[in-house]
XYZ file of C-alpha atoms in Angstrom:
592
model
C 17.589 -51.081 -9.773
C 18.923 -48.085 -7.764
C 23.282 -49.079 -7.815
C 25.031 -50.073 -4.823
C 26.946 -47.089 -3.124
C 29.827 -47.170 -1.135
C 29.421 -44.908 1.332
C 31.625 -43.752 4.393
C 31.908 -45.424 7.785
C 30.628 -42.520 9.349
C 27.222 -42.239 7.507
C 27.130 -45.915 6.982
C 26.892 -46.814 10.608
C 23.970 -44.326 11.287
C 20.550 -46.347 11.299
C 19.400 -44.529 8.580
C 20.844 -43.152 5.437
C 20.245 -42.120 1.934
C 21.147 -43.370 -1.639
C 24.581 -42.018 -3.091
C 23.431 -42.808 -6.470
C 19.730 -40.918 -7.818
C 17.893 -41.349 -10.925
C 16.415 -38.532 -13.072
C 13.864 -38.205 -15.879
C 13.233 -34.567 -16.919
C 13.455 -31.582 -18.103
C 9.576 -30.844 -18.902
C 8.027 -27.584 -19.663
C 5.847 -26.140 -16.658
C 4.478 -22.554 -16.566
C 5.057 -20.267 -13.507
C 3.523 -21.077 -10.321
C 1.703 -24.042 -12.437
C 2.881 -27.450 -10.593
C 0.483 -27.017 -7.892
C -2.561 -27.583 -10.095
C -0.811 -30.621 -11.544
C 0.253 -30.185 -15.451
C 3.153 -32.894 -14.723
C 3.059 -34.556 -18.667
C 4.048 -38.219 -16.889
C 0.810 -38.822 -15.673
C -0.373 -39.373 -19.301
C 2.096 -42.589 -18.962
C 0.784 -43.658 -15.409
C 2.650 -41.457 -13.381
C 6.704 -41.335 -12.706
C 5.861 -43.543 -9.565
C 5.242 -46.677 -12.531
C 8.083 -46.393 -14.474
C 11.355 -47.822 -13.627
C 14.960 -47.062 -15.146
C 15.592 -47.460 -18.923
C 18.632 -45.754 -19.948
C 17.227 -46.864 -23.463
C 13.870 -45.638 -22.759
C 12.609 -42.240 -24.568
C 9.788 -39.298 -23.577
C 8.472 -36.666 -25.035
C 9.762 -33.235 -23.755
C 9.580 -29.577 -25.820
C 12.602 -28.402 -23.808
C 15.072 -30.950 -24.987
C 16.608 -31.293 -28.339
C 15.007 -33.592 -31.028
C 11.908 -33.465 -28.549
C 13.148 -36.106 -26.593
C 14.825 -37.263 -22.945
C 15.795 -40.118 -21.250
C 17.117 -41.312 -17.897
C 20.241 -40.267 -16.392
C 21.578 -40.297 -12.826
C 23.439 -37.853 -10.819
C 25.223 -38.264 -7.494
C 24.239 -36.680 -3.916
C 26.505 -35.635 -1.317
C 26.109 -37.364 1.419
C 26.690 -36.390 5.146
C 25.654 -36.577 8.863
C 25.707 -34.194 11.989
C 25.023 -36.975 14.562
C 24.254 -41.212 14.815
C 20.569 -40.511 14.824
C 20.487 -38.478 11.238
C 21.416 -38.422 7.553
C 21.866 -35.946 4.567
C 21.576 -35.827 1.298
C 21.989 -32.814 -0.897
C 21.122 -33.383 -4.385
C 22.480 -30.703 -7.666
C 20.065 -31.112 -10.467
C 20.775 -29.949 -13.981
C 20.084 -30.712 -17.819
C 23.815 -28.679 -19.095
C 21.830 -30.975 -22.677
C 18.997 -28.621 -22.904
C 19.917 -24.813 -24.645
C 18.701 -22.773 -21.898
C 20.313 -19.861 -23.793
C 18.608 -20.311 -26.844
C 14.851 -20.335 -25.070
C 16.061 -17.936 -22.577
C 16.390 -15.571 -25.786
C 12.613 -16.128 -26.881
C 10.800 -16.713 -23.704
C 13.032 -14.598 -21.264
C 12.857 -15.645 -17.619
C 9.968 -17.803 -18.054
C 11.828 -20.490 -20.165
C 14.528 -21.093 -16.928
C 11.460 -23.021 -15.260
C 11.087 -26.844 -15.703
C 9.737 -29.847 -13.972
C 11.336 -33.123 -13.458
C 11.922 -36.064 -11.229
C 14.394 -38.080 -9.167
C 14.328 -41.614 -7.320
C 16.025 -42.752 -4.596
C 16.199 -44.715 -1.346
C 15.857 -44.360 2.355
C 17.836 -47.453 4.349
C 16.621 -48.047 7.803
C 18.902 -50.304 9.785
C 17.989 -52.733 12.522
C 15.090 -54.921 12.984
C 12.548 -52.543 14.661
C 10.483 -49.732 13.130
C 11.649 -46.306 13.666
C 9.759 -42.890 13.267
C 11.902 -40.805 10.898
C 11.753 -36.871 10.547
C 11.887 -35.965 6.968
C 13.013 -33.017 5.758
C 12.362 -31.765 2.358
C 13.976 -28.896 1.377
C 13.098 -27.232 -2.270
C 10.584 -29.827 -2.947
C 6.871 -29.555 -3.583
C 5.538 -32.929 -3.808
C 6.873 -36.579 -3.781
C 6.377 -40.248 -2.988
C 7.202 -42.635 0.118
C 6.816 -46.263 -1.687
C 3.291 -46.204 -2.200
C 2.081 -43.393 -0.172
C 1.562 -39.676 -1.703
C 2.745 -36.569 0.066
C 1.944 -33.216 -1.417
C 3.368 -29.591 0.239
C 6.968 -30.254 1.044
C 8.944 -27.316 1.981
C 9.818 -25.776 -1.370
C 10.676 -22.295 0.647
C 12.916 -24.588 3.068
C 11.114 -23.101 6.129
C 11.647 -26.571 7.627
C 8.523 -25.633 9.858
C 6.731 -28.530 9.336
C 8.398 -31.699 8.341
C 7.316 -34.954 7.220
C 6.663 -37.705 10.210
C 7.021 -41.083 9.350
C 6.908 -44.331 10.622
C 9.518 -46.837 8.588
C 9.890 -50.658 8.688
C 13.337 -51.698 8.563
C 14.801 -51.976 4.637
C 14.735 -49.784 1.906
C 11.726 -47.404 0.802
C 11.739 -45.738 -2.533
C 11.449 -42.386 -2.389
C 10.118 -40.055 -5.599
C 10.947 -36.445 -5.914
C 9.012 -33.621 -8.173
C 11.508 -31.360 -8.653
C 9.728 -28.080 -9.491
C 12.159 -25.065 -10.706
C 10.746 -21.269 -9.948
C 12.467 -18.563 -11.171
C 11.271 -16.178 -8.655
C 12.327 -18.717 -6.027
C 15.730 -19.871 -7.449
C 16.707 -16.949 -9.485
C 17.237 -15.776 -13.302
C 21.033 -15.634 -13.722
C 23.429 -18.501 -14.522
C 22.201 -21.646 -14.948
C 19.141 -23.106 -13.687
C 20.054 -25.837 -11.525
C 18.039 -26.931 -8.653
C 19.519 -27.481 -5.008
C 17.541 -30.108 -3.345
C 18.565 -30.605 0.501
C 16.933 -33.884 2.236
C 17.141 -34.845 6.457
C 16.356 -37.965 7.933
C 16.559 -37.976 11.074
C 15.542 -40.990 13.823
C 12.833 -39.818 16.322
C 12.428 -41.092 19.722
C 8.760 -40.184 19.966
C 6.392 -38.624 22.159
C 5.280 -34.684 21.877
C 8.584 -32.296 20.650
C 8.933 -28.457 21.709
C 10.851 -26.847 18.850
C 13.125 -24.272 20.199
C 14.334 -22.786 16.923
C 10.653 -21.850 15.928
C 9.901 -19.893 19.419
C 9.181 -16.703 18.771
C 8.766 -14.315 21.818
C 9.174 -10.506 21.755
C 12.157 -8.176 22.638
C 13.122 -7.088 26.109
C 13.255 -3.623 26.186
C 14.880 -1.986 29.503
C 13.580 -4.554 31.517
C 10.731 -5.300 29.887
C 8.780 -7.551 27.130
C 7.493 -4.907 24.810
C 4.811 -7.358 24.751
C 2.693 -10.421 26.067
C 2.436 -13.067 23.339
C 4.757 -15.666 21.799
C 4.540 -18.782 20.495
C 6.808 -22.233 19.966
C 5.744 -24.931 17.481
C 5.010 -28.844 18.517
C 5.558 -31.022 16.577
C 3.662 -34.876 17.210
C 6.146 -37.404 16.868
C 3.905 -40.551 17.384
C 1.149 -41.931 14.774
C -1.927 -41.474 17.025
C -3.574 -38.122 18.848
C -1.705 -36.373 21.720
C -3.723 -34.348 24.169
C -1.911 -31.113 25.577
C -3.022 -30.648 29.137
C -1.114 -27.898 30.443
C 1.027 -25.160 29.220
C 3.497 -24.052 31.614
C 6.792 -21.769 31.344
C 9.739 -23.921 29.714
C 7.353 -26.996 29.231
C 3.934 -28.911 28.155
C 2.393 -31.823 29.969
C 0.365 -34.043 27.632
C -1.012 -37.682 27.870
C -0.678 -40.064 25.611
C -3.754 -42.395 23.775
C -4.805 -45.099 26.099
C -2.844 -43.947 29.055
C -3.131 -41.991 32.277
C 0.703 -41.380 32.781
C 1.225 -37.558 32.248
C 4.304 -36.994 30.199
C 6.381 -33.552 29.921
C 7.666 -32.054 26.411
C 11.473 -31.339 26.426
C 12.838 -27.730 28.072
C 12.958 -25.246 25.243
C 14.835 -21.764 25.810
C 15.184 -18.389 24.564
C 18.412 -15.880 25.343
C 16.904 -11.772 25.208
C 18.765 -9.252 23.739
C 18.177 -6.478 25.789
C 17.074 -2.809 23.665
C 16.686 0.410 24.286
C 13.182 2.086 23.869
C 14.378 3.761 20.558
C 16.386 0.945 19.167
C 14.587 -1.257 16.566
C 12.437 -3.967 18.507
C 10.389 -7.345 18.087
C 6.948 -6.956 18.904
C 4.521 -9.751 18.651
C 0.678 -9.761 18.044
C -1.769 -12.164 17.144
C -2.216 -12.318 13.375
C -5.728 -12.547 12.092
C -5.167 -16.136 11.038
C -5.101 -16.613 14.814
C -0.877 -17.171 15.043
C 1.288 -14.898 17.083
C 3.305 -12.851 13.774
C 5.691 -9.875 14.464
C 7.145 -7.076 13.122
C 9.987 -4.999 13.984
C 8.989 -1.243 15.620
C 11.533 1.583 15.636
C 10.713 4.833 17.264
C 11.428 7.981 16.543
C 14.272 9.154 17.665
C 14.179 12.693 21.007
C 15.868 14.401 18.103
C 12.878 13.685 15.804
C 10.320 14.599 18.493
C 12.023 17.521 20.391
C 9.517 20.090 18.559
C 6.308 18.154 18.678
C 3.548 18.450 20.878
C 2.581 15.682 22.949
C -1.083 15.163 21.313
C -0.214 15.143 17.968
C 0.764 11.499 16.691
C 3.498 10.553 14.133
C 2.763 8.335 10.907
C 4.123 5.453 10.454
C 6.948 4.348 7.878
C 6.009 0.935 6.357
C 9.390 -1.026 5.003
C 7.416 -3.766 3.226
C 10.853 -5.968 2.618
C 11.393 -7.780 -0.506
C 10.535 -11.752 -0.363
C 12.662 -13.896 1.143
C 14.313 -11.743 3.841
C 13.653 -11.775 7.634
C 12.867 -8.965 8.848
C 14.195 -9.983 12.616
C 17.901 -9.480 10.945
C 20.637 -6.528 10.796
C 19.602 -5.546 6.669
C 16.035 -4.333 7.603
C 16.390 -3.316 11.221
C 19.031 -1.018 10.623
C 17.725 0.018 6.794
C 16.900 2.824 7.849
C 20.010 4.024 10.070
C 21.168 6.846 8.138
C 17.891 9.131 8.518
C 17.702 8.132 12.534
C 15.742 11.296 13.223
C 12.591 10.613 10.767
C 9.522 12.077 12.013
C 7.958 8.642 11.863
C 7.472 5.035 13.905
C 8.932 2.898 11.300
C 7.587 -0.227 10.942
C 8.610 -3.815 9.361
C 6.317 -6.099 8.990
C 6.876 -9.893 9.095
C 4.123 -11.699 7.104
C 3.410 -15.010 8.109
C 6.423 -15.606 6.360
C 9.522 -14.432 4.440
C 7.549 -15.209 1.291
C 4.083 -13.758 2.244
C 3.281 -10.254 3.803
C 0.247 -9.883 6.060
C -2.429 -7.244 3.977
C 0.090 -5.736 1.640
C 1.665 -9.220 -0.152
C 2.987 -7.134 -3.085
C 5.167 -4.231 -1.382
C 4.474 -0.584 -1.771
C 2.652 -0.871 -5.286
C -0.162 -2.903 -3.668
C -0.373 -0.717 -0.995
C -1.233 2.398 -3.144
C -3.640 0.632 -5.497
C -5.533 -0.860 -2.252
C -5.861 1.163 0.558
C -4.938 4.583 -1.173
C -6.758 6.721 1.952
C -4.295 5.267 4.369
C -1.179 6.405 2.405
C 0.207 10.028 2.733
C 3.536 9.209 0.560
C 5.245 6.104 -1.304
C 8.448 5.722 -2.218
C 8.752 2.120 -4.126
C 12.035 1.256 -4.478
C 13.808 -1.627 -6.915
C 10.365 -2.752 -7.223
C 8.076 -4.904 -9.949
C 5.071 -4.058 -11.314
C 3.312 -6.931 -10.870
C 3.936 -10.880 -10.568
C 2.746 -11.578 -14.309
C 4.786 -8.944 -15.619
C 7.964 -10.117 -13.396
C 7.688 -14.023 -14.379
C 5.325 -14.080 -17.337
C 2.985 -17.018 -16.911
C 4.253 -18.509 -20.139
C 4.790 -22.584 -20.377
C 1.605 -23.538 -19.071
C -0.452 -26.182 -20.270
C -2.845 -25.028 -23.201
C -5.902 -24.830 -22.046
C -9.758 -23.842 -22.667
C -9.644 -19.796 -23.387
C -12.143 -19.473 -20.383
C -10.498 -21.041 -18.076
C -7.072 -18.928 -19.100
C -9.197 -15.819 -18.193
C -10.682 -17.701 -15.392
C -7.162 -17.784 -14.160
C -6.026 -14.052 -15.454
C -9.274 -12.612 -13.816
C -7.928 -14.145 -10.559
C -4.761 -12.683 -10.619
C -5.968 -9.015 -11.578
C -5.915 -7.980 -7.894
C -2.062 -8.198 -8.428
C -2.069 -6.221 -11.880
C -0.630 -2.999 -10.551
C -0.508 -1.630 -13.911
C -5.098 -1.483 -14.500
C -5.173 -0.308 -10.809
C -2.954 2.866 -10.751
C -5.678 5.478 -10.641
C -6.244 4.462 -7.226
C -2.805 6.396 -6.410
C -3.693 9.920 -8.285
C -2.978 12.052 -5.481
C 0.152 10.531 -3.582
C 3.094 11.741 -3.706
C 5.399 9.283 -5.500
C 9.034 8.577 -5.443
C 10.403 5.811 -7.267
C 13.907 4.314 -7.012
C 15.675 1.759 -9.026
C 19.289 0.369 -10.211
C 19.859 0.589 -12.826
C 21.998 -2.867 -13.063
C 18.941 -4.624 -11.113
C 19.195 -8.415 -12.357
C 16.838 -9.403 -9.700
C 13.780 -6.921 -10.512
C 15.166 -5.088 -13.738
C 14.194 -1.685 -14.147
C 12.021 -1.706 -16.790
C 9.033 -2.145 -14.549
C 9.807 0.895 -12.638
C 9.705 3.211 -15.985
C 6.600 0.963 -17.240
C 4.917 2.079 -14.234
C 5.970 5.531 -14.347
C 5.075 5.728 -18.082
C 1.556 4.142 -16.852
C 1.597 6.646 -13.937
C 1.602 9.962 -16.444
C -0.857 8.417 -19.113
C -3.630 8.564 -16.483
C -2.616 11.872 -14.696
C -0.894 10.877 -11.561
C 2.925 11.268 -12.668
C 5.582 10.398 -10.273
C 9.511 11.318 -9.368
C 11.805 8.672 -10.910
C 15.505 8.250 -10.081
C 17.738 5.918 -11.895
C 21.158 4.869 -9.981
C 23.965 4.299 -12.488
C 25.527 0.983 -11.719
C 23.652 -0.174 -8.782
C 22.101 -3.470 -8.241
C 18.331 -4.037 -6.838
C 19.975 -4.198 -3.411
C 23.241 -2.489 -1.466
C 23.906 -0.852 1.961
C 22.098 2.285 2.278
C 19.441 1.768 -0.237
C 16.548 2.944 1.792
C 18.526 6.127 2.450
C 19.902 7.165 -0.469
C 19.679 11.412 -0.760
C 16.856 11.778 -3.198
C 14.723 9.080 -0.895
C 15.650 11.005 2.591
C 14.604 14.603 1.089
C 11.645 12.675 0.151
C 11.044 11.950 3.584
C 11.443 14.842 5.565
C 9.105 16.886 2.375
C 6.433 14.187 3.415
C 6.932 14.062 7.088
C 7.643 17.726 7.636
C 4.765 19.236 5.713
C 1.291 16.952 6.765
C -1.612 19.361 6.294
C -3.841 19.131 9.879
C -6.626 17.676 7.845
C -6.164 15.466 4.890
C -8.034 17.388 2.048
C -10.337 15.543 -0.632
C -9.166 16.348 -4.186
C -11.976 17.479 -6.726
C -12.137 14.790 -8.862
C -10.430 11.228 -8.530
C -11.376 7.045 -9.635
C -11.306 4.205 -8.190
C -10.520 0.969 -9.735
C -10.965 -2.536 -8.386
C -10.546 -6.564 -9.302
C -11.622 -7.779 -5.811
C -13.823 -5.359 -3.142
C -12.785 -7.416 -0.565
C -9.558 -6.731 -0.710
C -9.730 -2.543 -1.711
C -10.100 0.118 0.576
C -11.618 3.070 0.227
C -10.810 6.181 -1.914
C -12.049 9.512 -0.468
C -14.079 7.799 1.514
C -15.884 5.808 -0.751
C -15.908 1.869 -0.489
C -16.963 -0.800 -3.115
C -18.595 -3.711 -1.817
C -19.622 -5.541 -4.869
C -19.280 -5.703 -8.394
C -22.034 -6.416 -10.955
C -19.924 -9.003 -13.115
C -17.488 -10.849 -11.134
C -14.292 -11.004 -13.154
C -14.444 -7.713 -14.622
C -12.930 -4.753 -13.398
C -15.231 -1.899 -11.589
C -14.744 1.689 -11.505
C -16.247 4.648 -10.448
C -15.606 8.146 -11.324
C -15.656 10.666 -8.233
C -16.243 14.721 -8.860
C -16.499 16.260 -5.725
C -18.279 20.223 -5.067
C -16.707 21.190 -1.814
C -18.800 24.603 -1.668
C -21.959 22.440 -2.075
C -21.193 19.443 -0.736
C -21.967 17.493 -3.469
C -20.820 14.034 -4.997
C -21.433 13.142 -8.422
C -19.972 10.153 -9.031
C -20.297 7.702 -12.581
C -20.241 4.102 -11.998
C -19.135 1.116 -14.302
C -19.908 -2.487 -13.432
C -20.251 -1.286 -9.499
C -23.317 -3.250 -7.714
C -23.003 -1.676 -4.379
C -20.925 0.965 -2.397
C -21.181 3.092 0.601
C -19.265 6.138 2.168
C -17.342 6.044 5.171
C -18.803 6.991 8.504
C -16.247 9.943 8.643
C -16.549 10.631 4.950
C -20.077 11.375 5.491
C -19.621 13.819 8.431
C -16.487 15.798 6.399
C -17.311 15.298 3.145
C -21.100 14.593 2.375
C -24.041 16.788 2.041
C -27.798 15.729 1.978
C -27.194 15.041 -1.781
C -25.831 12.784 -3.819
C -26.065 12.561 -7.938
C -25.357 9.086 -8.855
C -25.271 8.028 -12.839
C -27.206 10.949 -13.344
C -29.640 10.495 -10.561
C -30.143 12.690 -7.264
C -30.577 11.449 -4.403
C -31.953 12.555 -0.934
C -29.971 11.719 1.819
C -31.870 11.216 5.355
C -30.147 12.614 8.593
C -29.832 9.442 9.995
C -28.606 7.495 7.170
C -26.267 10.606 7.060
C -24.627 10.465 10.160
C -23.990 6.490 9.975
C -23.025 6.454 6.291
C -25.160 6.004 3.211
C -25.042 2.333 1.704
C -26.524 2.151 -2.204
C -27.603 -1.066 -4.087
C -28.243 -1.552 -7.843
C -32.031 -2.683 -7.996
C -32.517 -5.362 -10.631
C -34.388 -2.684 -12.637
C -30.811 -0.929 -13.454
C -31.621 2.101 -10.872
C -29.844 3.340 -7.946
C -31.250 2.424 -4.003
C -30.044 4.092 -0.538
């Protein structure tokens, strides 16, 4: 039994409300990113969903002391912003369990844990009521009998649960999941666990805090798409009709009657045209994203001609910030006459970038020919290097490199030959506690074992993130030496390689594009030496099943040979012109 709570008059006379009093069994080991494949060590038992509270009752658990934890409870604040809505807001730690002492073995890894918590939902009255729940921090969890998996463990609150409740009480089963790169390293390793209820009245919903429309800049919408999220309140199909300016008509099932969403609106903050601005576009996923677009400034431009074009300055922003906010639109404020369009990207969201989902680092190891400078700043190496995937499960040695040989398209450190060539500039605190800097001088180690060193600057004292950052001295003379001093053509050094885990995610490298590997799982490489007075490739493959050239690396850069592995090859005009494609026949040899 869940214990009576006495709660306050205020949240008490709200139709709905949540438990005071909430029951926990944990902590159990779990490996990074691991509780969405499962791994939860209850299940063995039935599942936390059959057990019910035993403060006598004992369970295994290699994070506690003698092996061993049991029940306890812990108490939610509770609280309520209207009649029609509850709170609860739930603290969970284990202060039993010597986070220090496996913190000292297993580093960052060793602050993860799963674990779970029961409570209740009340609904009042003697009529069903649709109930918006939100989730905050939590992956997974259990209605009474009915399984939901994908909370909001980000706390987007997007996309929240809709129910439909009977009056009384319904259980309600939590996974509580801690993520070190979610929740942080330092301190102790509690979880924060926010929960909404709050009473629907039905029908179709516009949700005005998820519109997103672009700036206005003098006058106008720099430009034409935005988007606002619906959200269907009832427990059948709604068909949208119409879409009009502030509102959506829509019918509901078995009726003709045409019904209207509410009004949502949106305030503009007017911009000028070389201020930072919102622009929207439609994202290949077929959403409207955005970024944020600053110009260059008449100062920056004064001296250029009209035909020649600018690059562009990607800030790829560390996870979890918006980009639509003062610390990356104005990042960049003390160089405001860059010879660049800077540009922010959004990702889909705070957590996930668009192409490059790993910052600068992925950027160079993946589409190297579109990259003139990088200047990677308080950044990690890769994800399994930042939260080692220790505390998994043991499992089958093939399917642990099953899962390794996925994740090698994020292993910056086997893919920094792609980079040889760029001008580098890294920058790090050197009191980072969020990214420490040891990945920054393991990369820069990496960087000079394979030829391609790099500038490294080491703040004293500073953290992975304070005002002026991006704009430090040593990063703006880094700028203007890259912005000020583009060759007109982009030459092709004489030799290079290119590494890859995944084709479909590298670009090319002089030019030269992998399509397919021979062994999936296994790295591929090719080694590039290029005869600019002939015109000549000779190029060395390894585990590379097909490739071609570029349309405009074949008319800059190609002759009407080509030595591949040791074979020549004659290169047709037309083939030529379009760009030469070559296949591995299944006799080992070398096709155009």
């Amino acid at each position: 039994m869940i214990g009576q709570e006495v709660l306050s008059s205020s949240i008490s006379a709200a139709p709905i409300f949540f438990s005071a009093t909430w029951q926990l069994l944990g902590p159990f080991q779990i490996g990074t990113r691991e509780a969405t494949w499962g791994a939860d060590p209850l299940e063995y038992i039935g599942g936390f969903r059959s057990l019910t509270y035993d403060e006598n009752a004992t369970f295994y658990s290699s994070l506690a002391t003698n092996g061993t934890v049991g029940w306890s409870t812990t108490t939610a604040n509770l609280s309520t912003t209207d009649y029609k809505s509850a709170k609860a807001n739930l603290i969970v730690s284990f202060e039993q369990t010597d986070w220090v002492s496996l913190q000292s073995v297993y580093g960052w890894a060793a602050l993860q844990y799963q674990a779970w918590a029961r409570g209740k939902i009340q609904v009042d009255g003697d009529m069903k009521r649709t109930v918006i729940l939100y989730t905050d921090q939590v992956l997974e969890f259990w209605v009474d009998d009915e399984y939901y998996f994908g909370g909001d463990f980000y706390a987007y609150r997007r996309a929240p649960l809709v129910l439909h409740l009977d009056p009384g009480e319904h259980r309600i089963d939590l996974r509580i999941t801690r993520d070190v790169r979610a929740m942080g390293g330092v301190g102790e390793p509690t979880v924060s666990i926010g929960l909404e209820a709050e009473i629907s009245d039905g029908g179709l919903r516009a949700l005005e805090k998820s519109m997103l429309l672009p700036d206005m800049v003098e006058g106008k919408l720099v430009s034409p798409l935005g988007s606002v999220n619906l959200r269907n309140e009832e427990n059948y199909w709604i068909d949208v009709s119409s879409v009009e300016s502030v509102d959506i008509t829509y019918k509901q099932k078995n009726s003709a009657n045409v019904c209207r969403t509410n009004v949502v609106t949106h305030v503009f903050h007017p911009r000028k045209s070389r201020e930072p601005q919102k622009i929207t576009y439609l994202h290949r996923a077929g959403i409207v994203s955005y970024a944020v677009l600053r110009p260059p400034s008449e100062e920056a431009i004064r001296h250029i001609l009209p035909d020649i074009d600018l690059p562009v300055l990607l800030g790829l922003h560390g996870a979890g910030v918006e980009t639509d906010s003062d610390m990356v639109r104005h990042a960049f404020d003390d160089g405001p006459d860059l010879r660049a369009w800077a540009l922010y990207p959004s990702g889909v969201t705070t957590w996930s970038g668009d192409d490059w989902r790993q910052g600068a680092w992925y950027a160079l190891t993946h589409a190297p020919d579109k990259i003139i400078g990088a200047a990677p700043v308080s950044a990690y190496s890769s994800i399994q290097a930042y939260i080692p995937y220790l505390g998994w499960n043991e499992a089958d040695p093939a399917v642990v490199a099953t899962l390794q040989s996925a994740l090698a398209d994020y292993q910056h450190e086997l893919l920094l030959e792609n980079s040889c060539g760029i001008p580098l500039h890294q920058q790090h605190g050197s009191l980072d506690e969020n990214v420490p800097p040891f990945h920054s001088r393991r990369l820069r180690q990496l960087l000079s074992q394979v030829g391609c060193p790099s500038k490294y600057v080491e703040l004293p004292g500073k953290g992975h993130w304070f005002e002026g950052v991006m704009t430090t001295q040593n990063l703006l003379g880094f700028y203007d030496k890259i912005l000020k001093n583009q060759p007109a053509e982009r030459s092709l050094p004489r030799s290079f390689s290119i590494v890859t885990a995944n084709p479909g995610t590298m670009g090319s490298k002089g030019g030269i594009i992998i399509d397919q590997l021979g062994s999936p799982g296994l790295f591929g490489k090719i080694k590039a030496l290029y005869d600019g007075d002939a015109r000549l490739w000779r190029l060395l493959t390894s585990n590379i099943h097909r490739l071609h050239f570029s349309k405009s690396s074949s008319h800059d850069w190609l002759g009407s040979e080509l030595m591949i592995d040791g074979k020549v090859f004659k290169i047709p005009a037309n083939i030529l012109l379009s760009g030469p494609w070559l296949v591995r026949s299944p006799n080992g040899s070398w096709e155009v």
